Tab-separated table of C-alpha atoms and ligand atoms in Angstrom:
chain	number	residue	atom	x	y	z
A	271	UNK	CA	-3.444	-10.964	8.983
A	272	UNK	CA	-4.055	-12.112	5.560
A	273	UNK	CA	-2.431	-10.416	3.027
A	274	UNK	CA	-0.795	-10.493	-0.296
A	275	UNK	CA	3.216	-10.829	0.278
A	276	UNK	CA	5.026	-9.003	-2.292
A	277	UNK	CA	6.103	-5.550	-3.314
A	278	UNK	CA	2.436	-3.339	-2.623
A	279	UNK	CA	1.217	-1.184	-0.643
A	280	UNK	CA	-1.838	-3.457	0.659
A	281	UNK	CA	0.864	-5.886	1.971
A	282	UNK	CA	3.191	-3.399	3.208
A	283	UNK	CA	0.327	-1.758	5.697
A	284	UNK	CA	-0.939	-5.480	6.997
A	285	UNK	CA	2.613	-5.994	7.449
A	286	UNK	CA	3.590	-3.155	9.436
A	287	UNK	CA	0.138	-3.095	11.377
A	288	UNK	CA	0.765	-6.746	12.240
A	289	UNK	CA	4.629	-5.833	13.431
A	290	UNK	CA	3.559	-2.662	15.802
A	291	UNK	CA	0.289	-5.034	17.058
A	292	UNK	CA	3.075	-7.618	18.188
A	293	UNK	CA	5.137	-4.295	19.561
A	294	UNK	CA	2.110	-3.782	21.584
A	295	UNK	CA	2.038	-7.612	22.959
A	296	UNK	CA	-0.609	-8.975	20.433
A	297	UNK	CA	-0.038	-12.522	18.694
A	298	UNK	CA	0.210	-11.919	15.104
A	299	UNK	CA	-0.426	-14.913	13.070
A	300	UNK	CA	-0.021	-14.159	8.889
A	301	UNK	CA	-1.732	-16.026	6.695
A	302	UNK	CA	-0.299	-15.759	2.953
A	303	UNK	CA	1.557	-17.875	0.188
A	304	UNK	CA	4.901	-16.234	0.667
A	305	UNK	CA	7.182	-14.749	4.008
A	306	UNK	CA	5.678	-10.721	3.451
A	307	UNK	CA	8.503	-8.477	2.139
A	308	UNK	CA	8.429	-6.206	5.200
A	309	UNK	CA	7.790	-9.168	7.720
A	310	UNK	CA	12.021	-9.051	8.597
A	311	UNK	CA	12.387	-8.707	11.992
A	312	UNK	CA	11.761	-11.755	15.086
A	313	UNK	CA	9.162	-11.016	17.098
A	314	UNK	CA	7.743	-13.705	19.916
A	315	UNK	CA	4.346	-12.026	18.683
A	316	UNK	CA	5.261	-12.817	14.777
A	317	UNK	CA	3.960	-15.888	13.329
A	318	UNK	CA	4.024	-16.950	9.899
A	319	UNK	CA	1.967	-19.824	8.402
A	320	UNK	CA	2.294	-20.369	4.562
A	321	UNK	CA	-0.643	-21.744	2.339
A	322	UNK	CA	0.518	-24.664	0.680
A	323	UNK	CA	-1.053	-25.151	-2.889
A	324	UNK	CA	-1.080	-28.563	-3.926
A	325	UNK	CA	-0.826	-28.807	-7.729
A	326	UNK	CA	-3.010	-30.732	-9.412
A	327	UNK	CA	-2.473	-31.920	-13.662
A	328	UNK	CA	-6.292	-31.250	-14.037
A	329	UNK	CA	-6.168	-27.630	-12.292
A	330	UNK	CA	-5.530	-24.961	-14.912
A	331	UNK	CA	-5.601	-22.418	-12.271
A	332	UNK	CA	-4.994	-23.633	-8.571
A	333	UNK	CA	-7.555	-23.020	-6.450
A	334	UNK	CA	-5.692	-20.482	-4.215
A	335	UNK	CA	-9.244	-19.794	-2.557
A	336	UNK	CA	-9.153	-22.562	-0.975
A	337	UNK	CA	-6.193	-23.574	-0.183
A	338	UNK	CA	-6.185	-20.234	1.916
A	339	UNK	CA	-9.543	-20.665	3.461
A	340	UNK	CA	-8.238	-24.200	4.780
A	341	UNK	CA	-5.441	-22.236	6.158
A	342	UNK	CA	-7.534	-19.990	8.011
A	343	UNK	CA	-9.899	-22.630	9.664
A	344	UNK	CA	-6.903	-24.437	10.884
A	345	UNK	CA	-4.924	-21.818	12.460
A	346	UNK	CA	-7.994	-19.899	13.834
A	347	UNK	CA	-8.752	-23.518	15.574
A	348	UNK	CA	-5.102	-24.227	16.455
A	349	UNK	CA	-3.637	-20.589	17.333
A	350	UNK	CA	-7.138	-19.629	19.017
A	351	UNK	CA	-7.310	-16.279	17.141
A	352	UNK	CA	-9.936	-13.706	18.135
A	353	UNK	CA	-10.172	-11.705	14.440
A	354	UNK	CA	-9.189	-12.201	11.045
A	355	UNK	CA	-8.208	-8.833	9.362
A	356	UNK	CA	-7.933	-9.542	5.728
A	357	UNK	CA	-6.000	-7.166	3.194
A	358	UNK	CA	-7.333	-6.575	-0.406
A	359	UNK	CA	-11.369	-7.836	-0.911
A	360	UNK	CA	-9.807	-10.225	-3.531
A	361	UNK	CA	-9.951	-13.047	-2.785
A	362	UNK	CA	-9.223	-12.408	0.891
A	363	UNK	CA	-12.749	-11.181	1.986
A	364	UNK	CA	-14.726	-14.202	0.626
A	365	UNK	CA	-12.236	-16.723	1.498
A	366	UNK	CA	-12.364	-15.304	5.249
A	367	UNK	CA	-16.502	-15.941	4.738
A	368	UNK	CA	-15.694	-19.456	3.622
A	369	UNK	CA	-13.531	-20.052	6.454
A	370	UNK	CA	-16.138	-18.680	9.154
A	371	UNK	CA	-18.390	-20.581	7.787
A	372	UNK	CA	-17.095	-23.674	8.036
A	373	UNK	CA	-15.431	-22.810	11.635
A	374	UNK	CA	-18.707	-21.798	12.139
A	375	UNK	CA	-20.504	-25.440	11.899
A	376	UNK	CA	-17.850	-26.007	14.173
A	377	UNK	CA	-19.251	-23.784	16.942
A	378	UNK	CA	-16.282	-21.736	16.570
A	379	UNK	CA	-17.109	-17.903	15.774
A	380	UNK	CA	-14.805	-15.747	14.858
A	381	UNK	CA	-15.351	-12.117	13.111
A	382	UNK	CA	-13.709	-10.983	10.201
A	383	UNK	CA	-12.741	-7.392	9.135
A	384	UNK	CA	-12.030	-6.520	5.812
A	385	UNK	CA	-9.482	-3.268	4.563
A	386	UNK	CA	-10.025	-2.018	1.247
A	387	UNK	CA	-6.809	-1.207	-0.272
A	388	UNK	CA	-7.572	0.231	-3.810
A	389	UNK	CA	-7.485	-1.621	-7.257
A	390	UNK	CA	-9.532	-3.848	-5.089
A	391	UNK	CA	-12.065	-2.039	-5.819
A	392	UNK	CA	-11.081	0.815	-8.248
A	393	UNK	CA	-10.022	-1.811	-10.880
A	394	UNK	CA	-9.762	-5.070	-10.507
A	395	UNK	CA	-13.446	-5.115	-8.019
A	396	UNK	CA	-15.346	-3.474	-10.670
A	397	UNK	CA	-15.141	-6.064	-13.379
A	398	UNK	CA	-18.547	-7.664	-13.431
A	399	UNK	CA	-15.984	-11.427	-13.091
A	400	UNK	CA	-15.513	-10.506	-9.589
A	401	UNK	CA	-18.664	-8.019	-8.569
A	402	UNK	CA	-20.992	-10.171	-7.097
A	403	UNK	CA	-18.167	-11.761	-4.933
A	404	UNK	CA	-17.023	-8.558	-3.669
A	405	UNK	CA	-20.106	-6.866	-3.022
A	406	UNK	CA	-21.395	-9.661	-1.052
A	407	UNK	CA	-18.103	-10.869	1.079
A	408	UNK	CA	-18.029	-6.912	1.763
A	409	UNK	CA	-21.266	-7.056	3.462
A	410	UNK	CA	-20.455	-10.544	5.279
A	411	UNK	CA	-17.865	-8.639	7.143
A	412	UNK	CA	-17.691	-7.989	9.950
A	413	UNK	CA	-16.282	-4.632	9.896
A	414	UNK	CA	-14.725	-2.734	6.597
A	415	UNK	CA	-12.298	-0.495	6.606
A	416	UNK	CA	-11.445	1.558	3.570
A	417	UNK	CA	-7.634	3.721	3.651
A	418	UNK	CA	-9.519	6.789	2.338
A	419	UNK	CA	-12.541	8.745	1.987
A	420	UNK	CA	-12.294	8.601	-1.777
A	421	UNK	CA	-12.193	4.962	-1.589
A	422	UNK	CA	-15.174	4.830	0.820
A	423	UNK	CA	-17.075	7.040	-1.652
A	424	UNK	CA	-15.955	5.063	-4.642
A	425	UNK	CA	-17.216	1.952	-2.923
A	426	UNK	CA	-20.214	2.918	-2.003
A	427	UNK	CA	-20.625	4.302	-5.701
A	428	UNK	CA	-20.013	1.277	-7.173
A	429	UNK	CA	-21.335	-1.743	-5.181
A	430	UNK	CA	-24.349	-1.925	-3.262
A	431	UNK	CA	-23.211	-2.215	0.084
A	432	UNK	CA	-25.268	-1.972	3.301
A	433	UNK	CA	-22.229	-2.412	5.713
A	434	UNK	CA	-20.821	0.816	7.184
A	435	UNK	CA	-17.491	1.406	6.166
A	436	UNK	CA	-14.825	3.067	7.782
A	437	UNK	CA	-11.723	5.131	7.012
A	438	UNK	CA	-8.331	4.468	8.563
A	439	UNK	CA	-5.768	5.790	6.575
A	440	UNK	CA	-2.125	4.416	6.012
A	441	UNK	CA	0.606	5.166	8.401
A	442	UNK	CA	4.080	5.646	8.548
A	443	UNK	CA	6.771	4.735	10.807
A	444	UNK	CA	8.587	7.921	11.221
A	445	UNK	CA	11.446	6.098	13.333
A	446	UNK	CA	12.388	4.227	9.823
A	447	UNK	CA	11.154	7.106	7.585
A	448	UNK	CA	13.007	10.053	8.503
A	449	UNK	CA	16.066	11.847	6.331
A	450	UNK	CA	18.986	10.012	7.176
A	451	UNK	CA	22.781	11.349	6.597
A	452	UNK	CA	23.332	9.555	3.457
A	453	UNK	CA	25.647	12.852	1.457
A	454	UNK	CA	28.221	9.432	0.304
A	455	UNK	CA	25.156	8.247	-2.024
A	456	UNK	CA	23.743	11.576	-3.099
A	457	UNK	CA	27.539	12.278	-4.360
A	458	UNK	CA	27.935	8.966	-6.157
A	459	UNK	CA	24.987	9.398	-7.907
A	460	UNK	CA	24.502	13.445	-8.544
A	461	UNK	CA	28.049	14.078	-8.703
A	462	UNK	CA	27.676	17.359	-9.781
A	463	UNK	CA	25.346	18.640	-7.403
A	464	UNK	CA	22.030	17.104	-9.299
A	465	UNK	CA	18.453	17.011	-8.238
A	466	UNK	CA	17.546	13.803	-7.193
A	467	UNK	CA	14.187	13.220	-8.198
A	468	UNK	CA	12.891	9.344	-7.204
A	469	UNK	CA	9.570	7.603	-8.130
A	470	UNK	CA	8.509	3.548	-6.340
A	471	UNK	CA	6.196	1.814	-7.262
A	472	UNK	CA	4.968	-2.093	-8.846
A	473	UNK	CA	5.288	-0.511	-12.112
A	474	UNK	CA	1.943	-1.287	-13.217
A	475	UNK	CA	0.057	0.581	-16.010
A	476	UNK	CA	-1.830	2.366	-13.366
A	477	UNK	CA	1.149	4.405	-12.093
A	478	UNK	CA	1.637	6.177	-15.924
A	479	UNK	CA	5.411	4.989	-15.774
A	480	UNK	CA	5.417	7.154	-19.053
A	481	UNK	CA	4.522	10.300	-17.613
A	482	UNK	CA	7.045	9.925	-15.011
A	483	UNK	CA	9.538	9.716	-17.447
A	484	UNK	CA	8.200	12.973	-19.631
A	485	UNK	CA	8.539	14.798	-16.315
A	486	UNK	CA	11.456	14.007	-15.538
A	487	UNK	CA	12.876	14.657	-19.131
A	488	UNK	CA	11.028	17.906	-19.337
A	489	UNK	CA	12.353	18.832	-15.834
A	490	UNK	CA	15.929	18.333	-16.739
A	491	UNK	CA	15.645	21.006	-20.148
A	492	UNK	CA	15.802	23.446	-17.028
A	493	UNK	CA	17.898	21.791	-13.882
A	494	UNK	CA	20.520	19.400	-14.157
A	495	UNK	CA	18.730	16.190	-12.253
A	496	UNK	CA	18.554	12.567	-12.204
A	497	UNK	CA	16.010	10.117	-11.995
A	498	UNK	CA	15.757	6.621	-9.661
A	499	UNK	CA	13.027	4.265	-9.791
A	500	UNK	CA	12.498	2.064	-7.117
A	501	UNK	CA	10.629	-1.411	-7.749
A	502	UNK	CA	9.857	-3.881	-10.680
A	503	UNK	CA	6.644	-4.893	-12.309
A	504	UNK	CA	5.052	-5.334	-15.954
A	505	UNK	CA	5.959	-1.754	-17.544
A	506	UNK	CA	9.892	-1.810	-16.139
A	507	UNK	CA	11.095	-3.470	-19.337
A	508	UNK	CA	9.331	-0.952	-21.761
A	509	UNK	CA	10.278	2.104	-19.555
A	510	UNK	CA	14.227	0.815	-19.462
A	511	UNK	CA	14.058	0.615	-23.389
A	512	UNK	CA	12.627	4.766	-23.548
A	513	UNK	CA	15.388	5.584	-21.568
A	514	UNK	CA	17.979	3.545	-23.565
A	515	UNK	CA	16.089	4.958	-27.207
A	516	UNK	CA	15.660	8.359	-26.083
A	517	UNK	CA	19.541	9.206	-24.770
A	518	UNK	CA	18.349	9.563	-21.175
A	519	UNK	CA	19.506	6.766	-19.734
A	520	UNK	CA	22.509	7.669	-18.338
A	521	UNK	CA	20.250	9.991	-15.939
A	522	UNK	CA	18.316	7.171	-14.668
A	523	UNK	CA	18.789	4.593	-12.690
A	524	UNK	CA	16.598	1.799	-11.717
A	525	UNK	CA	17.419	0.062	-8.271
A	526	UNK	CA	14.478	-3.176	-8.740
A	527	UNK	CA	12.731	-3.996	-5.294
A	528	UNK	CA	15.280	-2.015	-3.160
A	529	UNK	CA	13.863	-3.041	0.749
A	530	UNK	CA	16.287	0.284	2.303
A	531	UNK	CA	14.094	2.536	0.110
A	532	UNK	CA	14.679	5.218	3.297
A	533	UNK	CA	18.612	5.530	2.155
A	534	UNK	CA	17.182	6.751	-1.344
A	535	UNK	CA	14.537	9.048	-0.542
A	536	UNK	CA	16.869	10.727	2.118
A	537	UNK	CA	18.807	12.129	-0.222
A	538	UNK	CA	16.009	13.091	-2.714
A	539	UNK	CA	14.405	16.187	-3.561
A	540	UNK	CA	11.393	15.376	-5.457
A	541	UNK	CA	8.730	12.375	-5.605
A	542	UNK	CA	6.749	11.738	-8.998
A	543	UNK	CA	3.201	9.646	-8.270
A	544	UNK	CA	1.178	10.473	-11.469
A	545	UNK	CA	-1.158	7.171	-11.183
A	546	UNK	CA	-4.235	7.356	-12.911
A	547	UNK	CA	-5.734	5.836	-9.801
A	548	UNK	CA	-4.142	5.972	-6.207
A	549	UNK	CA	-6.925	5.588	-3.532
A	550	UNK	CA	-4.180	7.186	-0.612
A	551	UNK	CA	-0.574	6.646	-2.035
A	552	UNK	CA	1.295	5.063	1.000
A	553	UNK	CA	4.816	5.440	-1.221
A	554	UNK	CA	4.059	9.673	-1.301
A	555	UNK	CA	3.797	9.259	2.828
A	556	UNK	CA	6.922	7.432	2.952
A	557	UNK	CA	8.673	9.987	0.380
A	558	UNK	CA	7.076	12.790	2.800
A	559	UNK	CA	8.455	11.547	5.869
A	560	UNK	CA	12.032	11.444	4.581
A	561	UNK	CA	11.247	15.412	3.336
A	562	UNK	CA	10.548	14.882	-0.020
A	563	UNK	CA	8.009	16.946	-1.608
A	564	UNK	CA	5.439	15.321	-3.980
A	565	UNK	CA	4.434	16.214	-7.677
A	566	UNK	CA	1.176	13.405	-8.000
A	567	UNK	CA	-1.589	13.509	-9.924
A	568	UNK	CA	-5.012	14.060	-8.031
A	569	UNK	CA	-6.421	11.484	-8.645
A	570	UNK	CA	-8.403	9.180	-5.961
A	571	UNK	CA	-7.435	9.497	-2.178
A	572	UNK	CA	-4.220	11.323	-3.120
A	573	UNK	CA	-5.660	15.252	-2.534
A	574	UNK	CA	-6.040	13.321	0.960
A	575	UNK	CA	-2.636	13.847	1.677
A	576	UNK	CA	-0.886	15.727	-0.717
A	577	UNK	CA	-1.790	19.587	0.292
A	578	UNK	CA	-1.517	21.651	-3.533
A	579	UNK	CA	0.559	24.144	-2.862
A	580	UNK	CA	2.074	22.979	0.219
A	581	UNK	CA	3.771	19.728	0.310
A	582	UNK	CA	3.970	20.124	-3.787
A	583	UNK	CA	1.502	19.470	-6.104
A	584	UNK	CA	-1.106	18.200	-7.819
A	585	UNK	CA	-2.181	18.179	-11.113
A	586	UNK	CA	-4.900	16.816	-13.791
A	587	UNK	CA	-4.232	12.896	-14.462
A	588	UNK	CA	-2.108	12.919	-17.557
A	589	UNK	CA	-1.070	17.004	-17.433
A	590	UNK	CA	2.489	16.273	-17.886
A	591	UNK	CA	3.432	20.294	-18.531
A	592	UNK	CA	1.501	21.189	-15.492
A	593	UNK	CA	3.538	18.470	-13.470
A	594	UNK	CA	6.847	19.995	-14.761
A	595	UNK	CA	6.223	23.574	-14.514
A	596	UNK	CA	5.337	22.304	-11.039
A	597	UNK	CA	8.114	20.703	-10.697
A	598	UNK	CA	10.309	23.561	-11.236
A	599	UNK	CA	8.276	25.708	-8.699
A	600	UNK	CA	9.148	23.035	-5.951
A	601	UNK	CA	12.585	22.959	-6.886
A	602	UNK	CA	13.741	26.220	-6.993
A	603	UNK	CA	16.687	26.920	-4.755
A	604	UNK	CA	14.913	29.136	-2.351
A	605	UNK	CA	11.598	27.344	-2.631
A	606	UNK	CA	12.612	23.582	-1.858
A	607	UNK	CA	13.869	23.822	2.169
A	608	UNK	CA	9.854	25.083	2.870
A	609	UNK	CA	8.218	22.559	0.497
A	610	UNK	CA	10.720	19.734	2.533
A	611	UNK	CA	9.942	20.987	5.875
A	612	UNK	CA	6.125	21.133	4.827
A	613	UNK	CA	6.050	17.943	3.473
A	614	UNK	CA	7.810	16.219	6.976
A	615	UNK	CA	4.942	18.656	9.057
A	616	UNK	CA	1.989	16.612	7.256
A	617	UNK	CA	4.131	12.956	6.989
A	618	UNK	CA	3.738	13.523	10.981
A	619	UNK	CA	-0.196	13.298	10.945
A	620	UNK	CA	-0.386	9.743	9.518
A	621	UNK	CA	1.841	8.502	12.034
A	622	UNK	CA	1.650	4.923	13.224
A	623	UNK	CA	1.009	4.975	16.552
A	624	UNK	CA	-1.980	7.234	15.750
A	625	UNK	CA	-3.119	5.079	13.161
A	626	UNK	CA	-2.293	1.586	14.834
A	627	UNK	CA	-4.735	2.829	18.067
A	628	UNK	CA	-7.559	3.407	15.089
A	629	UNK	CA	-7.174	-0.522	14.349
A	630	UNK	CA	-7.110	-1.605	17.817
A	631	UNK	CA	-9.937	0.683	18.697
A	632	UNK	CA	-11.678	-1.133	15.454
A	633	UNK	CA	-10.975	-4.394	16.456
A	634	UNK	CA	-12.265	-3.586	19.839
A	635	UNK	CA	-15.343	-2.455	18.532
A	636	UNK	CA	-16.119	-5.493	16.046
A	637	UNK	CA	-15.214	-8.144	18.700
A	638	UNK	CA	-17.340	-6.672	20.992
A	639	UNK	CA	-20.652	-6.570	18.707
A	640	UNK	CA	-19.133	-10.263	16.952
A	641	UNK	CA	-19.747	-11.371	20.831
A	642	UNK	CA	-23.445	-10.443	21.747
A	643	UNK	CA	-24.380	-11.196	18.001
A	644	UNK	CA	-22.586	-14.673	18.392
A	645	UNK	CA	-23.966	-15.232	22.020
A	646	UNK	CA	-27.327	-14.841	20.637
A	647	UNK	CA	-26.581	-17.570	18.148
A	648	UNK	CA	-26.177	-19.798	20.887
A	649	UNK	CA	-28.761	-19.144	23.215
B	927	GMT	O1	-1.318	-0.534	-6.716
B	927	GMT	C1	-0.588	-0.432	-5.732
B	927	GMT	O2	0.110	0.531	-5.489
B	927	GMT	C2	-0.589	-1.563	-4.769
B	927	GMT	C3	-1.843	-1.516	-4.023
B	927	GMT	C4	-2.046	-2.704	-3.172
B	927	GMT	O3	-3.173	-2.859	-2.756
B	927	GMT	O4	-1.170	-3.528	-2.942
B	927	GMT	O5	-1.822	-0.283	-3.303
B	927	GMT	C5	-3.018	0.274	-2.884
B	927	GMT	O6	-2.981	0.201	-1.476
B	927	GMT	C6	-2.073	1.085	-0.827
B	927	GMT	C7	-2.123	0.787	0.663
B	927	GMT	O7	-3.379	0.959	1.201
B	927	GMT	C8	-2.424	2.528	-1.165
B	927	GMT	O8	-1.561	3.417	-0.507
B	927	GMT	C9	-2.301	2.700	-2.689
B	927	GMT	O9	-2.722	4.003	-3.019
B	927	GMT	C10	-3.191	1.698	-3.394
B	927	GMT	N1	-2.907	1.746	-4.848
B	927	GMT	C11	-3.830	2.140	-5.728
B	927	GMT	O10	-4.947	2.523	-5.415
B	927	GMT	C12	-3.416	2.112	-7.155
C-alpha cells in the first residue's frame, strides 16, 4: 500500500483496506513518509517501511518521487510482494511505473493498481503541470480503480485514458462506526438538550468551511444547537476568527484531528458536507453509520450515497437556504428517529467486508492477467 499518511480520506481507505487484508492473513507492507493515522493497531500482517528523504542544499523541492520509487523497488525485492496498490494518482501512480520499471530490468515483474481518490483528479490532476503524468501512469496500470461512478465519468471526461476503470466504493467498518452510549458527552456539551450538529474534514477550500458555518448559524435562528468540527487544515484559522467576530463562538467547538471521531458522531444529530467537490464522501459514510443524517451538497459521487429525501439531503453547491430549510426538515422532533434509522439502513451497504472482497477479487483478477502478460515477456 502506498499512500499518503495524514488526516484524508485517500489514506484512511488504503489504511483500513490494508488492516482487514492483514485480518484476512495477507502481508501488508506500507510504503509512505509518515506511520498512517489509522495504521494503530499490531498486526503480524502490518508492516511499515518509511521513505527516507535525504535533504540536499541544492534541492529546492526534495525529490519525494524518488525517494519513494527507491522504496518500492527495494521492498518489492526484499518483502517479495505480489502487487503494489497505490492511493492518490499523484505522485503514487507514476512513481509505482518508475519502480516497475526498474524492477523490471531486474527480471522482477510486479503489477501495479492504481485507486483514484478524488482531487486527484477533480483538482489537483487537471492542471495541465501534472496532466500528461497522470494520464499516462493511469494507463501504465495495471488495473484502476476509481471510489465512484462520478469519478470514473469525470476521468474519463477529462484525460484520455484507454485503461478500463473500475468502481469500488469506500467502506466502513460498522464494528467501529456504530452509535455508541456516549449521553456523559452529549450533556457536557448540549447541556440544555441542544442539537448536535458535527462537520470533519482537512478543512480545505474545497469543503466551503463557510457555508458550513451559515448553516449552522441559520439553523440555530430556529433550534437551539451546537456546532463541532472535527480536523485541521488551511481554512481552520479563518473559520475560528468568524466564529469569534460573529458572537457564535460559544456554540462551536473545534476538536483538531480527533482519531475517536465515533464518540462524537454518536451523539450527533446532523452531518454538514457542502464541498464543492466530493467524488464519494467517506466522512458522510462514517457519520451514517453512527445514525447521523447528512445535509451535503450534490456535488460529485456524493448523490452516490446520500439518498435526497431519505438519509437527508442534498442541495445545489453553494444553496445555503436550501441546506437550512433542509436542515430543519431533518431535525424536526418527529422527523429525526426515521432520517437516523435510514441513514444506518444505507451506512450498511458500503460495508467492509463487502467492499474488501471487491479488492481481493481485483487483485485476483490483475495478478492473474500481470502473469500470462509477464510470462509472455519471458518466453
Ligand atoms: O479531500 C479530501 O477529503 C481528502 C481526499 C483524499 O484523497 O485524501 O478525499 C477524497 O478521497 C476520499 C476517499 O476515497 C473520498 O471519500 C473523498 O470524497 C475525496 N475527497 C474529494 O473528492 C474532495
Amino acid at each position: 500500500m502506498v499512500c499518503y499518511p495524514t488526516y484524508g480520506g485517500s489514506g484512511v481507505v488504503a489504511t483500513e483496506l490494508g488492516k482487514s487484508l492483514a485480518e484476512l492473513g495477507h502481508k501488508v507492507h506500507f510504503i509512505t513518509y509518515n506511520q498512517p493515522t489509522r495504521l494503530d493497531i499490531f498486526n503480524e500482517n502490518l508492516f511499515y517501511h518509511e521513505v527516507s528523504i535525504p535533504n540536499y542544499p541544492l534541492f529546492q523541492y526534495s525529490p519525494y518521487e524518488t525517494a519513494l520509487a527507491s522504496a518500492m523497488v527495494n521492498v518489492v525485492k526484499n518483502e517479495k510482494l505480489d502487487l503494489l496498490h497505490v492511493h492518490y494518482a499523484i505522485p503514487h501512480a507514476s512513481a509505482a511505473y518508475l519502480a516497475k520499471q526498474i524492477l523490471k530490468s531486474q527480471n522482477i515483474y510486479i503489477p501495479v493498481v492504481t485507486t483514484l481518490h478524488g482531487t486527484d483528479i477533480t483538482l489537483v490532476g487537471k492542471d495541465p503541470s501534472y496532466e500528461p503524468v497522470v494520464t499516462f501512469s493511469i494507463n501504465e496500470s495495471d488495473g484502476v480503480t476509481a471510489v465512484s461512478e462520478d469519478l470514473k465519468r469525470d476521468t474519463l471526461e477529462h484525460f484520455d485514458i484507454e485503461n478500463e476503470i473500475k468502481v469500488i466504493y469506500n467502506f466502513v467498518d460498522l464494528n467501529r462506526f456504530k452509535k455508541q452510549n456516549k449521553e456523559h458527552f452529549k450533556k457536557a456539551i448540549c447541556p440544555n438538550g441542544e442539537k448536535l450538529i458535527v462537520h470533519t474534514s482537512n478543512f480545505r477550500p474545497v469543503k466551503r468551511l463557510g457555508d458550513v458555518f451559515d448553516v449552522f448559524v441559520g439553523i440555530k435562528k430556529h433550534i437551539p444547537c451546537k456546532l463541532i468540527l472535527i480536523g485541521d487544515g488551511p481554512e481552520r484559522v479563518k473559520l475560528e476568527e468568524l466564529c469569534r467576530s460573529t458572537g457564535h463562538y460559544e456554540d462551536v467547538r473545534f476538536l483538531g484531528k480527533l482519531d475517536a471521531i465515533e464518540d462524537v458522531l454518536s451523539v450527533s444529530d446532523l452531518f454538514l458536507l457542502p464541498s464543492e467537490k466530493e467524488s464519494f464522501g467517506l466522512a458522510a459514510l462514517e457519520a451514517m453509520a453512527c445514525e447521523v443524517p447528512v445535509i451535503s451538497s450534490n456535488a460529485g459521487g456524493i448523490p452516490e450515497l446520500n439518498i435526497d429525501g431519505v438519509t437527508g439531503y442534498m442541495s445545489n453547491i453553494g444553496d445555503v437556504a436550501d441546506m437550512i430549510a433542509k436542515s430543519l426538515l431533518v431535525l424536526a422532533d418527529d422527523k429525526l428517529p426515521i432520517f437516523k434509522a435510514n441513514a444506518l439502513k444505507r451506512a450498511k451497504d458500503f460495508e467492509k467486508s463487502k467492499i474488501v472482497a471487491a479488492y481481493v477479487d481485483h487483485y485476483s483478477t490483475v495478478i492473474q492477467k500481470h502473469k500470462l502478460s509477464s510470462t509472455n515477456i519471458v518466453s
